[in-house]
Amino acid sequence: MALNPRLSGRVAARAHHSPAAAILQKIEPFFAIGQVSGGPLLIATIVALVVVNSPFGAGYARLWDRPVSFSYGAWTFGRPAAEWINDALMPLFFLIIGTEVKREFVKGSLASWQTAIFPVAGAIGGLVVPVALYLAFNYGTPTQHGWGVVAAMDTAFSLAIVAMFTTRLPPAVRAVLLAFAAIDDVFGLLVIAVAYTATIDWWFVALAAAGYLGIVGLLRLRWVASIPYVLLGLVVWIGVFGSGIHPTIAGVAVGLLLPTSSRLSEGVFAERVQRPVDQFKEAVAAAEDTDDPAVKEEARDHAQQRLGYIHEMAAATDEAAERLVRVLTPWVSYIVLPLFAVSNVRIHFSPELVGEALHSPLSAGVVVGLVIGKPLGFLAATWLATRLGRATLPDGVTWQMVLGIGGVAGIGFTISLFIAELAFADVAETEQASLGILVASILSGLLGYFIFWRAATPKSETE
């Protein structure tokens, strides 16, 4: 979810040869192809805001509210296009989140209690303090149930800002932020599942559980073919969707199952393919040295057989979790998240809305909860855990950098907008919450960038 070390090195090298490359170096973290990136989401948000506030705004909204139906005989099922995007496509984004969460717990920043307590403490503070500040403005009002809007952060945007300082900040900063984001996203998803699910159909829950257990069974059998996993994943999605629980939970649940280790180690791979590689070379040479068509064809078939064996062995060295993230991230970054933005961002900038937002406890609670609550909660909780001897400040990380992590955590864009759609049935309340989220995300992004700019090592000291 940020530039990998090799790619960041290439971008830095280009900056020495081209002024344009130096500029692109700053924005490339927002458009990294290999990881979930915030650039396409940002562009889609700007486009949506422009169109919604243009003369075409009413027709644009009707486009996304138009039902998309599926029918077979007398059976018909339809939902607005925007809801199909939220329910059918957004689970792919949360599938990546679930996979990242598992990788952090198994082999990343949360792999041991010693390394996990620092971001865990920060995530708890980053949940409790923003919610408390939101309720301080809204408790006892009809909007108090919208407290979940300030519960989670936007991982893509926050990591993209950190990636802008990738050569000037210690690697532990990104690791802590990723761990914090993983836990924070889990909290956000629990909020969706618990606070914003009205009724549950337990028959569909049983269907989802059956599909889930089927995936577990295939993993136990070390089943390789992907089609059964995809079909069972669809069963899980249908079960969660029909149960009344938001289907994004299905994405996270399946993501948590994906193996984070390869079926074949690199050492074993080297042993197993050495002989087939030699046989492949022998078969190719035999095909080239003969003029007999039958012998040539037989040698080529043998070469292709050995090549297929080597290909399968190479595939076995890949992690299922890493492979899925690699396949899905371009689609999620450039299609799913932009579609979510253009279909859900419907803030009409009118004097009435701005005036209502300025005097609205809902908008104030969202802005204060995200901009102040996230950094305050993260910093206070991690400082307390460190003072109590339960956590240790990571190597190279300063408290100023910790505050910067909390600052970018206030960018609550994607999941906050998602929860706002679930929490508020009234259009005016949804617009006020969305405006508050937009303002808070901009302020938090600027705050985090400024703090990291002050805390980062000067570039001349790193070269």
Coordinates of C-alpha atoms in Angstrom, one line a residue:
M1 CA 0.0 0.0 0.0
A2 CA 3.0 2.3 -0.5
L3 CA 6.0 2.2 -2.9
N4 CA 8.1 -0.9 -2.4
P5 CA 11.8 -0.3 -1.7
R6 CA 13.0 -1.1 -5.3
L7 CA 10.4 1.0 -6.9
S8 CA 11.1 4.0 -4.6
G9 CA 14.8 3.7 -5.4
R10 CA 14.0 3.8 -9.2
V11 CA 11.8 6.9 -8.7
A12 CA 14.6 8.6 -6.6
A13 CA 17.1 7.8 -9.3
R14 CA 15.0 9.4 -12.0
A15 CA 14.7 12.6 -10.0
H16 CA 18.5 13.2 -10.6
H17 CA 18.0 13.3 -14.4
S18 CA 14.7 15.1 -14.9
P19 CA 13.0 18.0 -13.1
A20 CA 9.7 16.5 -14.1
A21 CA 10.7 13.2 -12.5
A22 CA 11.4 15.1 -9.2
I23 CA 7.8 16.3 -9.3
L24 CA 6.4 12.9 -10.2
Q25 CA 8.4 11.4 -7.3
K26 CA 6.1 13.3 -4.9
I27 CA 2.9 12.0 -6.5
E28 CA 3.9 8.5 -7.6
P29 CA 3.0 6.9 -4.2
F30 CA -0.6 7.9 -5.0
F31 CA -0.6 5.9 -8.2
A32 CA 1.6 2.8 -7.4
I33 CA 0.3 0.0 -9.6
G34 CA 1.3 -2.9 -7.4
Q35 CA -0.5 -1.8 -4.2
V36 CA -3.8 -0.1 -3.2
S37 CA -3.2 3.5 -4.0
G38 CA -5.2 6.7 -3.3
G39 CA -4.6 8.6 -6.5
P40 CA -7.4 7.2 -8.6
L41 CA -9.7 7.5 -5.6
L42 CA -8.8 11.2 -5.2
I43 CA -9.3 11.9 -8.9
A44 CA -12.7 10.1 -8.8
T45 CA -13.7 12.1 -5.7
I46 CA -12.9 15.4 -7.4
V47 CA -14.8 14.4 -10.5
A48 CA -17.8 13.4 -8.5
L49 CA -17.8 16.7 -6.5
V50 CA -17.6 18.7 -9.7
V51 CA -20.4 16.8 -11.5
V52 CA -22.7 16.7 -8.4
N53 CA -22.4 20.5 -8.1
S54 CA -22.9 21.1 -11.9
P55 CA -26.2 21.5 -13.7
F56 CA -26.0 17.8 -14.4
G57 CA -26.0 16.9 -10.7
A58 CA -29.6 15.8 -10.5
G59 CA -29.3 13.5 -13.5
Y60 CA -26.0 12.2 -12.2
A61 CA -27.6 11.2 -8.9
R62 CA -30.5 9.5 -10.7
L63 CA -28.0 7.5 -12.8
W64 CA -26.5 5.8 -9.6
D65 CA -30.0 5.5 -8.0
R66 CA -31.4 3.7 -11.0
P67 CA -32.2 0.0 -10.2
V68 CA -30.1 -2.7 -11.8
S69 CA -32.3 -5.8 -11.8
F70 CA -31.8 -9.5 -12.4
S71 CA -34.8 -11.6 -13.3
Y72 CA -35.6 -15.2 -14.1
G73 CA -39.2 -16.0 -14.9
A74 CA -41.4 -14.5 -12.2
W75 CA -38.4 -13.9 -9.9
T76 CA -36.9 -10.4 -10.0
F77 CA -34.2 -8.9 -7.8
G78 CA -33.1 -5.3 -8.2
R79 CA -31.0 -2.7 -6.3
P80 CA -29.7 0.8 -7.1
A81 CA -26.4 0.8 -9.0
A82 CA -24.6 2.5 -6.2
E83 CA -25.7 -0.2 -3.7
W84 CA -24.5 -2.9 -6.1
I85 CA -21.1 -1.2 -6.1
N86 CA -21.1 -1.1 -2.3
D87 CA -22.3 -4.6 -1.8
A88 CA -20.7 -6.5 -4.7
L89 CA -17.5 -4.7 -5.4
M90 CA -16.4 -3.2 -2.1
P91 CA -16.0 -6.6 -0.6
L92 CA -13.0 -7.0 -2.9
F93 CA -11.3 -4.0 -1.2
F94 CA -12.0 -5.5 2.2
L95 CA -10.7 -8.9 1.0
I96 CA -7.4 -7.2 0.6
I97 CA -7.7 -5.6 4.0
G98 CA -8.4 -9.0 5.6
T99 CA -5.4 -10.5 3.8
E100 CA -3.1 -7.6 5.0
V101 CA -4.4 -8.0 8.5
K102 CA -3.6 -11.7 8.6
R103 CA -0.1 -11.1 7.1
E104 CA 0.6 -8.5 9.8
F105 CA -0.5 -11.0 12.5
V106 CA 1.4 -14.0 11.1
K107 CA 4.6 -12.5 9.8
G108 CA 4.5 -8.7 10.0
S109 CA 4.4 -6.0 12.6
L110 CA 1.9 -7.9 14.8
A111 CA 3.7 -11.3 14.7
S112 CA 4.7 -11.1 18.4
W113 CA 3.2 -9.4 21.5
Q114 CA 6.3 -7.3 21.9
T115 CA 5.9 -5.7 18.5
A116 CA 2.1 -5.7 18.4
I117 CA 1.3 -3.9 21.7
F118 CA 2.5 -0.5 20.5
P119 CA 0.2 -0.2 17.4
V120 CA -2.6 -2.1 19.3
A121 CA -2.5 0.4 22.1
G122 CA -2.5 3.2 19.5
A123 CA -5.5 1.7 17.7
I124 CA -7.5 1.4 20.9
G125 CA -6.8 5.1 21.7
G126 CA -7.5 6.0 18.1
L127 CA -10.9 4.5 18.5
V128 CA -12.0 5.5 22.0
V129 CA -10.9 9.2 21.9
P130 CA -12.5 10.1 18.5
V131 CA -15.8 8.3 19.4
A132 CA -15.8 10.1 22.8
L133 CA -15.2 13.5 21.1
Y134 CA -18.0 12.7 18.5
L135 CA -20.4 11.8 21.3
A136 CA -19.4 14.9 23.2
F137 CA -21.0 16.9 20.4
N138 CA -23.9 14.5 19.5
Y139 CA -24.9 12.6 22.7
G140 CA -28.6 12.8 23.3
T141 CA -29.3 13.9 19.7
P142 CA -30.7 12.0 16.8
T143 CA -27.2 11.8 15.2
Q144 CA -25.5 10.1 18.1
H145 CA -25.8 6.7 16.4
G146 CA -23.3 8.0 13.7
W147 CA -20.3 7.6 16.1
G148 CA -19.0 4.8 13.8
V149 CA -18.1 7.4 11.2
V150 CA -14.9 8.4 13.2
A151 CA -13.9 4.8 14.0
A152 CA -11.7 3.9 11.0
M153 CA -9.0 5.5 8.8
D154 CA -8.3 5.4 5.1
T155 CA -5.3 3.1 4.6
A156 CA -4.5 4.0 1.0
F157 CA -4.3 7.8 1.5
S158 CA -2.4 7.6 4.8
L159 CA 0.3 5.2 3.5
A160 CA 0.6 7.2 0.3
I161 CA 1.5 10.3 2.4
V162 CA 4.1 8.3 4.3
A163 CA 5.5 7.0 1.1
M164 CA 6.3 10.6 0.0
F165 CA 9.0 10.5 2.7
T166 CA 10.0 6.9 2.0
T167 CA 13.8 7.7 1.9
R168 CA 13.7 10.1 4.9
L169 CA 11.7 8.2 7.5
P170 CA 12.8 5.0 9.2
P171 CA 11.1 1.8 7.9
A172 CA 9.5 1.3 11.3
V173 CA 7.2 4.3 10.7
R174 CA 5.5 2.6 7.8
A175 CA 5.4 -0.7 9.7
V176 CA 3.7 0.9 12.7
L177 CA 1.2 2.8 10.5
L178 CA 0.3 -0.4 8.5
A179 CA -0.2 -2.3 11.8
F180 CA -2.3 0.5 13.2
A181 CA -4.3 0.7 10.0
A182 CA -4.9 -3.0 10.0
I183 CA -6.3 -3.0 13.5
D184 CA -8.2 0.2 12.9
D185 CA -9.8 -1.3 9.8
V186 CA -10.9 -4.3 11.9
F187 CA -12.5 -2.0 14.4
G188 CA -14.3 -0.2 11.6
L189 CA -15.6 -3.5 10.2
L190 CA -16.8 -4.6 13.6
V191 CA -18.6 -1.4 13.9
I192 CA -20.4 -2.1 10.5
A193 CA -21.2 -5.7 11.6
V194 CA -22.4 -4.8 15.2
A195 CA -23.7 -1.3 15.2
Y196 CA -25.3 -1.0 11.7
T197 CA -26.9 -4.4 11.1
A198 CA -30.6 -4.2 11.9
T199 CA -31.8 -7.9 11.6
I200 CA -30.0 -11.1 10.9
D201 CA -31.4 -14.1 8.9
W202 CA -29.7 -17.1 10.5
W203 CA -30.4 -19.4 7.6
F204 CA -28.2 -17.3 5.4
V205 CA -25.6 -17.1 8.2
A206 CA -25.6 -20.9 8.1
L207 CA -25.1 -20.9 4.3
A208 CA -22.1 -18.5 4.7
A209 CA -20.7 -20.7 7.5
A210 CA -21.0 -23.7 5.2
G211 CA -19.1 -22.0 2.5
Y212 CA -16.5 -20.8 4.9
L213 CA -16.0 -24.3 6.3
G214 CA -15.7 -25.5 2.8
I215 CA -12.8 -23.2 2.1
V216 CA -11.2 -24.3 5.4
G217 CA -11.6 -27.9 4.3
L218 CA -9.9 -27.3 0.9
L219 CA -7.0 -25.5 2.6
R220 CA -6.6 -28.5 4.9
L221 CA -6.5 -30.8 1.9
R222 CA -3.9 -28.4 0.3
W223 CA -6.2 -28.1 -2.7
V224 CA -4.4 -26.1 -5.5
A225 CA -7.0 -25.3 -8.1
S226 CA -8.5 -21.8 -7.5
I227 CA -12.0 -22.3 -9.0
P228 CA -13.5 -24.2 -6.0
Y229 CA -12.2 -21.4 -3.7
V230 CA -13.8 -18.7 -5.9
L231 CA -17.2 -20.6 -5.9
L232 CA -17.1 -21.1 -2.1
G233 CA -16.2 -17.5 -1.7
L234 CA -19.3 -16.5 -3.7
V235 CA -21.3 -18.8 -1.4
V236 CA -19.9 -16.9 1.6
W237 CA -20.8 -13.6 0.0
I238 CA -24.4 -14.7 -0.8
G239 CA -24.8 -16.0 2.7
V240 CA -23.6 -12.8 4.4
F241 CA -25.5 -10.6 1.9
G242 CA -28.7 -12.5 2.5
S243 CA -28.3 -12.5 6.3
G244 CA -28.6 -8.8 6.6
I245 CA -24.9 -8.3 7.7
H246 CA -23.1 -6.0 5.3
P247 CA -21.3 -8.2 2.7
T248 CA -17.9 -6.4 3.2
I249 CA -17.6 -8.7 6.2
A250 CA -17.5 -11.6 3.8
G251 CA -14.4 -10.1 2.1
V252 CA -12.5 -9.7 5.4
A253 CA -13.5 -13.2 6.6
V254 CA -12.2 -14.9 3.5
G255 CA -9.1 -12.7 3.5
L256 CA -8.3 -14.0 7.0
L257 CA -8.2 -17.6 5.6
L258 CA -5.6 -17.1 2.9
P259 CA -2.3 -18.8 3.5
T260 CA 0.6 -16.5 4.1
S261 CA 3.3 -19.1 3.4
S262 CA 4.1 -20.8 0.2
R263 CA 3.5 -24.5 -0.5
L264 CA 7.1 -24.9 -1.6
S265 CA 10.2 -23.3 -0.1
E266 CA 12.9 -21.8 -2.5
G267 CA 15.4 -24.4 -1.4
V268 CA 13.1 -27.3 -2.1
F269 CA 12.2 -25.7 -5.4
A270 CA 15.8 -25.5 -6.4
E271 CA 16.3 -29.2 -5.7
R272 CA 13.1 -30.4 -7.5
V273 CA 13.6 -28.4 -10.7
Q274 CA 17.3 -29.0 -11.3
R275 CA 16.8 -32.3 -13.1
P276 CA 13.6 -31.2 -15.0
V277 CA 15.6 -28.1 -16.2
D278 CA 18.3 -30.4 -17.5
Q279 CA 15.7 -32.7 -19.2
F280 CA 14.1 -29.6 -20.8
K281 CA 17.4 -28.5 -22.3
E282 CA 18.1 -32.0 -23.5
A283 CA 14.7 -32.2 -25.2
V284 CA 15.1 -28.8 -26.9
A285 CA 18.5 -29.9 -28.2
A286 CA 17.1 -33.2 -29.4
A287 CA 14.3 -31.4 -31.3
E288 CA 16.8 -29.1 -33.0
D289 CA 19.2 -31.9 -33.9
T290 CA 16.8 -34.1 -35.8
D291 CA 15.1 -33.8 -39.1
D292 CA 12.6 -36.6 -38.4
P293 CA 9.2 -34.9 -37.9
A294 CA 8.0 -37.7 -35.5
V295 CA 11.1 -37.5 -33.4
K296 CA 11.0 -33.7 -33.4
E297 CA 7.4 -33.6 -32.3
E298 CA 8.0 -36.2 -29.5
A299 CA 11.0 -34.1 -28.2
R300 CA 9.0 -30.9 -28.2
D301 CA 6.2 -32.6 -26.3
H302 CA 8.7 -33.8 -23.7
A303 CA 10.2 -30.2 -23.5
Q304 CA 6.7 -28.8 -22.9
Q305 CA 5.9 -31.4 -20.3
R306 CA 9.1 -30.5 -18.4
L307 CA 8.3 -26.7 -18.8
G308 CA 4.8 -27.3 -17.4
Y309 CA 6.3 -29.1 -14.4
I310 CA 8.8 -26.2 -13.8
H311 CA 6.0 -23.7 -14.1
E312 CA 3.9 -25.5 -11.5
M313 CA 6.8 -25.7 -9.1
A314 CA 7.5 -22.0 -9.5
A315 CA 3.9 -21.2 -8.8
A316 CA 4.1 -23.3 -5.6
T317 CA 6.8 -20.9 -4.2
D318 CA 4.2 -18.0 -4.3
E319 CA 2.1 -17.2 -1.3
A320 CA -1.6 -17.4 -1.9
A321 CA -2.2 -14.2 0.1
E322 CA 0.5 -12.3 -1.8
R323 CA -0.7 -13.6 -5.2
L324 CA -4.3 -12.5 -4.5
V325 CA -3.3 -9.0 -3.4
R326 CA -1.1 -8.7 -6.5
V327 CA -4.0 -9.7 -8.8
L328 CA -6.7 -7.6 -7.1
T329 CA -4.9 -4.4 -6.2
P330 CA -4.9 -2.8 -9.7
W331 CA -8.6 -3.6 -10.1
V332 CA -9.4 -2.3 -6.6
S333 CA -7.2 0.9 -7.0
Y334 CA -8.4 1.8 -10.5
I335 CA -11.9 0.5 -10.7
V336 CA -13.5 -0.5 -7.4
L337 CA -12.5 2.5 -5.2
P338 CA -13.1 5.1 -8.0
L339 CA -16.5 3.6 -8.7
F340 CA -17.3 3.8 -5.0
A341 CA -16.3 7.5 -4.9
V342 CA -18.2 8.5 -8.0
S343 CA -21.4 6.7 -6.9
N344 CA -21.3 7.7 -3.2
V345 CA -19.8 11.2 -3.0
R346 CA -22.8 13.4 -3.4
I347 CA -22.0 16.6 -1.5
H348 CA -23.9 19.6 -2.8
F349 CA -21.9 22.7 -1.9
S350 CA -24.7 25.1 -1.2
P351 CA -24.9 28.0 1.2
E352 CA -27.5 26.1 3.1
L353 CA -25.4 23.0 3.5
V354 CA -22.3 24.9 4.5
G355 CA -24.4 27.0 7.0
E356 CA -26.0 24.0 8.5
A357 CA -22.7 22.2 8.7
L358 CA -21.1 25.2 10.5
H359 CA -23.8 25.0 13.2
S360 CA -24.2 21.2 13.1
P361 CA -23.0 19.0 16.0
L362 CA -22.8 16.2 13.5
S363 CA -20.2 17.9 11.2
A364 CA -18.3 19.3 14.2
G365 CA -18.2 15.9 15.9
V366 CA -16.8 14.3 12.7
V367 CA -14.2 16.9 12.1
V368 CA -13.0 17.1 15.7
G369 CA -13.2 13.3 16.1
L370 CA -11.0 12.7 13.1
V371 CA -8.6 15.7 13.1
I372 CA -8.0 15.9 16.8
G373 CA -9.2 12.6 18.2
K374 CA -7.2 10.3 16.0
P375 CA -3.7 11.9 16.7
L376 CA -4.5 12.6 20.3
G377 CA -5.8 9.1 21.0
F378 CA -2.9 7.4 19.1
L379 CA -0.2 9.5 20.8
A380 CA -1.7 9.3 24.3
A381 CA -2.4 5.5 24.2
T382 CA 1.1 4.6 22.9
W383 CA 2.8 7.0 25.3
L384 CA 0.9 5.4 28.2
A385 CA 1.7 1.9 27.1
T386 CA 5.4 2.8 26.8
R387 CA 5.4 4.5 30.2
L388 CA 3.8 1.4 31.8
G389 CA 6.5 -0.8 30.2
R390 CA 4.1 -2.7 28.1
A391 CA 5.3 -1.4 24.8
T392 CA 8.6 0.0 23.3
L393 CA 9.0 2.9 20.9
P394 CA 10.2 1.3 17.7
D395 CA 13.9 1.9 16.6
G396 CA 14.4 5.2 14.9
V397 CA 10.8 6.4 15.5
T398 CA 10.4 9.6 17.5
W399 CA 7.3 10.9 19.3
Q400 CA 6.9 13.5 16.6
M401 CA 6.7 10.7 14.0
V402 CA 4.1 9.0 16.2
L403 CA 2.1 12.2 16.2
G404 CA 2.4 12.2 12.4
I405 CA 1.0 8.7 12.2
G406 CA -1.9 9.7 14.3
G407 CA -2.3 12.8 12.0
V408 CA -2.7 10.8 8.8
A409 CA -5.0 8.4 10.6
G410 CA -7.5 11.2 10.7
I411 CA -8.0 10.6 6.9
G412 CA -11.2 8.6 7.3
F413 CA -12.4 8.9 3.8
T414 CA -13.4 5.5 2.3
I415 CA -14.6 3.6 5.3
S416 CA -16.0 6.7 7.0
L417 CA -18.1 7.5 3.9
F418 CA -19.1 3.9 3.8
I419 CA -20.3 3.9 7.4
A420 CA -22.1 7.3 6.9
E421 CA -24.2 5.7 4.2
L422 CA -25.2 3.0 6.7
A423 CA -25.7 5.2 9.7
F424 CA -27.8 8.0 8.4
A425 CA -31.1 7.4 6.5
D426 CA -31.7 11.2 6.2
V427 CA -30.1 12.7 3.1
A428 CA -29.3 16.0 4.9
E429 CA -27.5 14.1 7.7
T430 CA -25.6 12.0 5.2
E431 CA -24.5 15.2 3.3
Q432 CA -23.4 16.9 6.6
A433 CA -21.4 13.8 7.6
S434 CA -19.8 13.5 4.2
L435 CA -18.9 17.2 4.2
G436 CA -17.3 16.7 7.6
I437 CA -15.4 13.7 6.4
L438 CA -14.1 15.6 3.4
V439 CA -13.0 18.6 5.5
A440 CA -11.4 16.3 8.1
S441 CA -9.6 14.2 5.6
I442 CA -8.1 17.3 3.9
L443 CA -7.0 18.8 7.3
S444 CA -5.6 15.5 8.5
G445 CA -3.7 14.9 5.3
L446 CA -2.1 18.4 5.5
L447 CA -1.4 17.9 9.3
G448 CA 0.2 14.6 8.8
Y449 CA 2.3 15.8 5.8
F450 CA 3.5 18.8 7.8
I451 CA 4.5 16.7 10.9
F452 CA 6.4 14.2 8.8
W453 CA 8.1 17.0 6.8
R454 CA 9.3 18.4 10.1
A455 CA 10.3 15.0 11.6
A456 CA 11.9 13.5 8.5
T457 CA 15.7 13.4 8.1
P458 CA 16.9 16.1 5.6
K459 CA 17.6 14.5 2.2
S460 CA 21.2 15.5 2.2
E461 CA 21.8 13.4 5.2
T462 CA 20.5 10.3 3.5
E463 CA 22.4 10.5 0.3

